[in-house]
Coordinates of N, CA and C in Angstrom, one line a residue:
X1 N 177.8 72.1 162.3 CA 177.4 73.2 161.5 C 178.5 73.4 160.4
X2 N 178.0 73.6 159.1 CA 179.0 73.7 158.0 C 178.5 74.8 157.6
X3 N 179.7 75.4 156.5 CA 179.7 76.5 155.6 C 178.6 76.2 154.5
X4 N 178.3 75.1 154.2 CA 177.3 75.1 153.2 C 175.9 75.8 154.1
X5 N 175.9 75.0 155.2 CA 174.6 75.1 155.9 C 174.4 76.6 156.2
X6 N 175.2 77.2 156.6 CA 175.5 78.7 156.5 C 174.6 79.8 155.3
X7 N 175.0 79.1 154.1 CA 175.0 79.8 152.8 C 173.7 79.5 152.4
X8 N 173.4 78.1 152.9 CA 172.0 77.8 152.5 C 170.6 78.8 153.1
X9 N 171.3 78.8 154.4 CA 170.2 79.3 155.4 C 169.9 81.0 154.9
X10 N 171.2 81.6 154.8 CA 171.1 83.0 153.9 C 170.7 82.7 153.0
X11 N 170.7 82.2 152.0 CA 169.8 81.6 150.7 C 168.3 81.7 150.9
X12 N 168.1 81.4 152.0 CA 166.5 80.7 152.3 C 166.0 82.1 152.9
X13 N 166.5 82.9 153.9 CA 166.4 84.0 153.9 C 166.0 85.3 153.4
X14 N 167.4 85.2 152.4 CA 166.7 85.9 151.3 C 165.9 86.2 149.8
X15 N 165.5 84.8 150.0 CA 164.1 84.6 148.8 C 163.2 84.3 149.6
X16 N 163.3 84.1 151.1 CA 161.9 84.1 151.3 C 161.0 82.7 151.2
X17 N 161.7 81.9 150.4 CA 161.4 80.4 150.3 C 161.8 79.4 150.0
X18 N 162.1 78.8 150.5 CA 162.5 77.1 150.2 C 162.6 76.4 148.7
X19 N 161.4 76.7 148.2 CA 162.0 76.2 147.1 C 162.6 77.0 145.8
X20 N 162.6 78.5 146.2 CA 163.1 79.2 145.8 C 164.8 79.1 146.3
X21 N 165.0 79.2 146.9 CA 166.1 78.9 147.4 C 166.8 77.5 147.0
X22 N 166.1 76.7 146.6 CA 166.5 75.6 146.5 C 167.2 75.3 145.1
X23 N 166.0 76.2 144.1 CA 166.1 76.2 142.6 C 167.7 77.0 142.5
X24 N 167.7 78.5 142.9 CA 168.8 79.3 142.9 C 170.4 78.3 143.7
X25 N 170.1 77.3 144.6 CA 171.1 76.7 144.9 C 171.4 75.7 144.2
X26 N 170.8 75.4 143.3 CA 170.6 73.9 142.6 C 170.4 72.7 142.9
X27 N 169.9 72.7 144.1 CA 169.6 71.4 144.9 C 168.3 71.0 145.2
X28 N 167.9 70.1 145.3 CA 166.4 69.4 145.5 C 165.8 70.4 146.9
X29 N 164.4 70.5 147.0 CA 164.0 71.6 148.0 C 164.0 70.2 149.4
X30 N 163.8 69.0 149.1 CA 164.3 68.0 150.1 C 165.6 67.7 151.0
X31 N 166.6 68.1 150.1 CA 167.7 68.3 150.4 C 168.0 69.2 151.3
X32 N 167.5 70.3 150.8 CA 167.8 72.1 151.5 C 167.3 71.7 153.0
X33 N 165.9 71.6 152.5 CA 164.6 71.2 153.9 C 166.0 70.9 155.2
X34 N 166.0 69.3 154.7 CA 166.7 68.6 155.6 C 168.1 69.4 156.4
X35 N 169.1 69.7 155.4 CA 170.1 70.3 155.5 C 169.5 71.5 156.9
X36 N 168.2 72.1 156.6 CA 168.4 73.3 157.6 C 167.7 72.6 159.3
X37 N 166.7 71.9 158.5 CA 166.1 70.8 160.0 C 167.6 70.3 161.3
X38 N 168.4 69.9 160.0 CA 169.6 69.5 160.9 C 170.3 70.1 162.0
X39 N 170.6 71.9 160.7 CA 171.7 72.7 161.5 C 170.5 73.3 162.6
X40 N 169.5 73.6 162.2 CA 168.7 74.3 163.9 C 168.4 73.0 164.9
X41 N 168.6 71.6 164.5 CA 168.5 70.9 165.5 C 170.3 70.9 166.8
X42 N 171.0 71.1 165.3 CA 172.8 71.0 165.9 C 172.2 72.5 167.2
X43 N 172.1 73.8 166.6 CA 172.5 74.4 166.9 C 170.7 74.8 168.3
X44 N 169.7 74.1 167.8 CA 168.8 74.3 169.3 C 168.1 75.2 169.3
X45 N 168.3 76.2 168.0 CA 166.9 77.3 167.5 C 165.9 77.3 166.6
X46 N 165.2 77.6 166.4 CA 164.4 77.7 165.2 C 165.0 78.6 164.3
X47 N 165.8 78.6 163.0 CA 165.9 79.7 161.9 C 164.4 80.6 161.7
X48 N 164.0 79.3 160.9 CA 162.5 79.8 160.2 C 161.4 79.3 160.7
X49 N 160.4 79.8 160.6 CA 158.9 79.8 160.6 C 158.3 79.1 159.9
X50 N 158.1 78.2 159.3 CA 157.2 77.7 158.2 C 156.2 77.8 157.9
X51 N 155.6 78.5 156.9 CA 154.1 78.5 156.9 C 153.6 78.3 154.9
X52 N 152.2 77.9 154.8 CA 152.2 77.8 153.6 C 152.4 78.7 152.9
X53 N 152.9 80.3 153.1 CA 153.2 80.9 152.0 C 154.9 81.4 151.8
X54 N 155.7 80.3 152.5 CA 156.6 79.8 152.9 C 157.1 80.1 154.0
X55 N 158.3 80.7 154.2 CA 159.3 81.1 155.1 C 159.5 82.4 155.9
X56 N 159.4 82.6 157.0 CA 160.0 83.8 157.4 C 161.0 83.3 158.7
X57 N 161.8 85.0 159.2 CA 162.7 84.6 160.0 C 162.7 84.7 161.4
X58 N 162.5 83.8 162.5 CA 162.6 84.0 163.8 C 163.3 84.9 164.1
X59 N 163.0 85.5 165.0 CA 163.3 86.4 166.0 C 165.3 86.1 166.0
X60 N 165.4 84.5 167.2 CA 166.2 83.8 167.3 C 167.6 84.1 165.6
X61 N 166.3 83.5 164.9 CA 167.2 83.3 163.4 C 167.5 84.5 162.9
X62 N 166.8 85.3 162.8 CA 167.4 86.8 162.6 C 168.7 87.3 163.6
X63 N 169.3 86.9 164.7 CA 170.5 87.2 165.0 C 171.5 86.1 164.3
X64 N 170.9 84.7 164.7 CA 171.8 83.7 164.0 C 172.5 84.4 162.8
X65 N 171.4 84.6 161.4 CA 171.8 84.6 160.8 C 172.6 86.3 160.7
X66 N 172.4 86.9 161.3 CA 173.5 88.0 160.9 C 175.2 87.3 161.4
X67 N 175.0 86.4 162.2 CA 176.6 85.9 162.9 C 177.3 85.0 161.5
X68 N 176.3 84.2 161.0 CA 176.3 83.6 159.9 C 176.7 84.4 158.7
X69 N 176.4 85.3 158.5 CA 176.6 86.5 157.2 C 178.1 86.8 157.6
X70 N 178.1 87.4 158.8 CA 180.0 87.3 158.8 C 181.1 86.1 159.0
X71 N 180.3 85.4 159.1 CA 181.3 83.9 159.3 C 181.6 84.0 158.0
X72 N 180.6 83.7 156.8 CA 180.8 83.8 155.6 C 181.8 85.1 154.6
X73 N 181.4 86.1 155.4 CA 182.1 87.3 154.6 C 183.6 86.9 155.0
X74 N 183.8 86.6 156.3 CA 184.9 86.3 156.8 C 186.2 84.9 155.7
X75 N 184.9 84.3 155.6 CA 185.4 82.4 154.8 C 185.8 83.7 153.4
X76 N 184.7 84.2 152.6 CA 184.9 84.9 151.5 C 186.2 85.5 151.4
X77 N 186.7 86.0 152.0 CA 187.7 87.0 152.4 C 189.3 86.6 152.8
X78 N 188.9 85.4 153.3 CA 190.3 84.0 153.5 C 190.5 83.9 152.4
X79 N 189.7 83.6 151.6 CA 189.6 83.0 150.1 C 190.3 83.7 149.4
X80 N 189.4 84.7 149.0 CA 190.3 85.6 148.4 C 191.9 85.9 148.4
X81 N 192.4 86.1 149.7 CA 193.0 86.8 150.2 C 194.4 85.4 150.1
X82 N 193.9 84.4 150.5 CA 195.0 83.3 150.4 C 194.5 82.2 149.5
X83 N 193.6 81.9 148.6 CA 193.5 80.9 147.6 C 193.1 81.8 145.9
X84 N 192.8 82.8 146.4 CA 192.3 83.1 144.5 C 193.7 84.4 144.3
X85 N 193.6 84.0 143.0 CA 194.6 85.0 142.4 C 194.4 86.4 142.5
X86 N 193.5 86.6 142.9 CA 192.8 88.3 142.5 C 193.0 88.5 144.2
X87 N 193.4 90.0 144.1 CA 193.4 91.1 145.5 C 191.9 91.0 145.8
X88 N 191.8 90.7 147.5 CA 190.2 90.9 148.0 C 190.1 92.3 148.1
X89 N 188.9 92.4 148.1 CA 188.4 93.9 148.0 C 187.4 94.2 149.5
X90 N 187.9 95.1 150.1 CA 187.0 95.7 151.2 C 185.6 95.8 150.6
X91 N 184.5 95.2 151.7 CA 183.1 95.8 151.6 C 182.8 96.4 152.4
X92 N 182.1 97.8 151.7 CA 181.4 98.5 152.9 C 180.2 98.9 152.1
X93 N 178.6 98.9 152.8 CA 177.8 98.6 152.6 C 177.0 99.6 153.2
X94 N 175.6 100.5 153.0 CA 175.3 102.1 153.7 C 173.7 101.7 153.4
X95 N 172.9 101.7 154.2 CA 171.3 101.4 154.2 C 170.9 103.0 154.5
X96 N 170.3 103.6 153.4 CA 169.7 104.9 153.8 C 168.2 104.4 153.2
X97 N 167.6 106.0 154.0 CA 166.1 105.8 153.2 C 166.8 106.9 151.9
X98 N 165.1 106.7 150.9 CA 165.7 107.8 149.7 C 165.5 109.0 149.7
X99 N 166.8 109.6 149.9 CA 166.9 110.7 149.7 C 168.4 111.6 149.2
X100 N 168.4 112.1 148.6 CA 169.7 112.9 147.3 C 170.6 112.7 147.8
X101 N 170.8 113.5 149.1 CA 172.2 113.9 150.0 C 172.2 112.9 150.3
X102 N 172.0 111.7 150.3 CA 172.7 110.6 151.3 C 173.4 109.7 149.8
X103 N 172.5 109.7 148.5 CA 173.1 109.2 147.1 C 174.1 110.3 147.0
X104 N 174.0 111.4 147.0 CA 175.7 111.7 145.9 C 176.4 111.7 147.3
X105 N 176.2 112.2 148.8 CA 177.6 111.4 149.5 C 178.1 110.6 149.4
X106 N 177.1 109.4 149.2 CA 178.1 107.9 148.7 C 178.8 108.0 147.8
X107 N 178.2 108.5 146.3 CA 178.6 108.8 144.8 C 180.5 109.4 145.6
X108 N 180.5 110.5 146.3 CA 181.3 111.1 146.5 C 182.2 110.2 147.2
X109 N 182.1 109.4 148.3 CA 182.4 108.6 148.9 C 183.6 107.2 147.7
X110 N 182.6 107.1 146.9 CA 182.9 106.1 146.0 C 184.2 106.6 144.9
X111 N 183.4 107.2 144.7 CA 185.2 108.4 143.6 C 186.5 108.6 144.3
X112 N 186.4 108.8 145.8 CA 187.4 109.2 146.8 C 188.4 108.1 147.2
X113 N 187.3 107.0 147.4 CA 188.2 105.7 147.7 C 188.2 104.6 146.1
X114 N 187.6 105.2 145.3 CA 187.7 104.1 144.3 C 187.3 102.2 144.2
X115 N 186.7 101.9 143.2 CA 186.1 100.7 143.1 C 187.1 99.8 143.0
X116 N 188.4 100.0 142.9 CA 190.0 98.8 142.8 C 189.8 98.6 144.2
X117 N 189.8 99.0 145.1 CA 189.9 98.5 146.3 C 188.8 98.0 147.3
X118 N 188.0 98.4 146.7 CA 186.7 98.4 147.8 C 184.8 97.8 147.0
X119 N 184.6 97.2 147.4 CA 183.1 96.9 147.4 C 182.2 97.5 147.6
X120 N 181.5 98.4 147.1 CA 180.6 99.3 147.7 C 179.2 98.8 147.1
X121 N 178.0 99.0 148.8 CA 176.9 98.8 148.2 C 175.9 100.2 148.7
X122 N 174.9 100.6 148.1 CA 174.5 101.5 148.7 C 172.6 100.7 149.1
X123 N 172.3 100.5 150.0 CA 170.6 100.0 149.8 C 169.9 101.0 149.9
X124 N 169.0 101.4 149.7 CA 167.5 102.3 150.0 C 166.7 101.7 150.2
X125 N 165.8 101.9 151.7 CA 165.1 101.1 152.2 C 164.0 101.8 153.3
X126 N 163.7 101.7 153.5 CA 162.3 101.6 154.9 C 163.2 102.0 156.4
X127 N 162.7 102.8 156.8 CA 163.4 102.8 158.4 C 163.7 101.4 159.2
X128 N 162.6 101.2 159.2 CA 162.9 99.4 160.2 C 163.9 98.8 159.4
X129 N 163.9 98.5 158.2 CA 164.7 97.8 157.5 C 166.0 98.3 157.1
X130 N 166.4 99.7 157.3 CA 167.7 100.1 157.7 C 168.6 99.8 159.2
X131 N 167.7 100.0 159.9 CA 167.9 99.2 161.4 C 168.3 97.8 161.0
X132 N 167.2 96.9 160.2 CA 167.6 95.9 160.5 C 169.0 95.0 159.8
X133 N 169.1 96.5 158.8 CA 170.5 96.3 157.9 C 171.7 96.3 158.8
X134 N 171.5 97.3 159.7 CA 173.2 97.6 160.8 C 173.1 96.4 161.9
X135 N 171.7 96.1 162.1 CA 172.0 95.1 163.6 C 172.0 93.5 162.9
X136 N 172.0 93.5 161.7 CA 172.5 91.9 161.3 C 173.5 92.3 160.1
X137 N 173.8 92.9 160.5 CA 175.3 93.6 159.5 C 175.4 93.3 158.2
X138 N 174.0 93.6 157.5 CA 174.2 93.6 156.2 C 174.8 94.9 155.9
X139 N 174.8 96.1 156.6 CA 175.6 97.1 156.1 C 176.2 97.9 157.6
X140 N 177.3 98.3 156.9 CA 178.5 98.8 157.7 C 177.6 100.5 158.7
X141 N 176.8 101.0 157.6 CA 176.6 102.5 158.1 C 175.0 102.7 158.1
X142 N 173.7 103.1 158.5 CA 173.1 103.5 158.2 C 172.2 105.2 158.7
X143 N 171.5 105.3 157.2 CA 171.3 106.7 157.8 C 170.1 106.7 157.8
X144 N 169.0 107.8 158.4 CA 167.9 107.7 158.5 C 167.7 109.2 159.0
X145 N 167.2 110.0 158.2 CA 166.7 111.3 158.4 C 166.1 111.7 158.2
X146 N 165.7 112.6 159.8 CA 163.9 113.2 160.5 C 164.2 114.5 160.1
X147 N 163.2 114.7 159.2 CA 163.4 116.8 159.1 C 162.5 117.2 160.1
X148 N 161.2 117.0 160.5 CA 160.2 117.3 161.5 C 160.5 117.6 162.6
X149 N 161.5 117.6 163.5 CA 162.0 117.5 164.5 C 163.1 119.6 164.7
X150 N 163.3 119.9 163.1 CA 164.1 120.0 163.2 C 163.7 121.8 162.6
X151 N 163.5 123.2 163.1 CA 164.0 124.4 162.4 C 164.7 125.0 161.3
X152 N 165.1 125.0 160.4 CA 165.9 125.9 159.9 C 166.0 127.5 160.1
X153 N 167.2 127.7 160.0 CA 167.5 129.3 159.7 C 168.5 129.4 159.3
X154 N 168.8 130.7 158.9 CA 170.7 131.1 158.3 C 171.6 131.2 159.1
X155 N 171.0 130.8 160.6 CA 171.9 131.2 161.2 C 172.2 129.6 162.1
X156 N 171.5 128.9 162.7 CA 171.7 127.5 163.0 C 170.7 126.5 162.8
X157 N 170.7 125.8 163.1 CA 169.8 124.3 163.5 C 169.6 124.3 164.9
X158 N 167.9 124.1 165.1 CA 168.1 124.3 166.4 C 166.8 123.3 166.4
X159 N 166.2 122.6 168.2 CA 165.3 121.9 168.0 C 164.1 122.9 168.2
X160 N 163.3 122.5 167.8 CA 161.5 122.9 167.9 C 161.0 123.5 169.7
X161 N 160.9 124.6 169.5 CA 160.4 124.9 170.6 C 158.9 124.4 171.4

């Protein structure tokens, strides 16, 4: 298993296709192919699915590849930190659905700690796919917020009788 193999497979991941993936990595999509045939034979799972409207991610390959995403943040981060000239910068990363209070906390968030030090991403997404941002750690925090559940008054928060 290599770092390329790694980068490729998140590649393939996140376009969803092979030869999409292949074009954005600059390598022949026979190449890529091969390269991934290899590492799920090294490693004994299926990443992807194959089908003609390309790629999706196993069950299996969807944890793979979240361990994969930090091996790499991790390689990124050596890098930085002991071969490039430039200070690494912390990532932290927040999957909400849309809604105000969760953008200007961040906004707030981001002024507080400043962009010199830190990586900040904010995603807006779908419930499942906020889940699926924290449990393959594409992001550090997510929020997801039920009003239905919930009362108001001036005096507390309470649940639904």
């Amino acid at each position: 298993m290599t770092l390329q193999q790694l980068k490729y497979a998140l590649e393939i991941a996140s376009k969803g296709s092979m030869n999409e993936a292949a074009k954005s990595l600059f390598i022949s999509q026979p190449s890529l192919s091969n390269a991934i045939k290899e590492l799920e034979q090294e490693i004994k799972i299926t990443i992807f699915v194959r089908t003609n409207r390309g790629v999706t991610v196993s069950n299996e390959g969807s944890e793979f590849l979240g361990y994969a995403r930090q091996v790499l943040q991790q390689f990124n981060m050596l890098e930085e930190k002991y071969i490039s000239e430039k200070t690494a910068k912390q990532h932290f990363s927040v999957s909400s659905q849309h809604y105000t209070f969760a953008a200007n906390a961040f906004v707030e968030l981001v002024k507080e700690f400043g962009a010199s030090e830190y990586e900040f991403t904010f995603r807006e997404s779908k419930t499942h796919e906020i889940i699926e941002d924290v449990k393959n750690l594409r992001s550090e925090l997510g929020i997801i917020y039920r009003l239905g559940d919930y009362k108001f008054s001036h005096q507390c928060l309470a649940p639904k009788s």
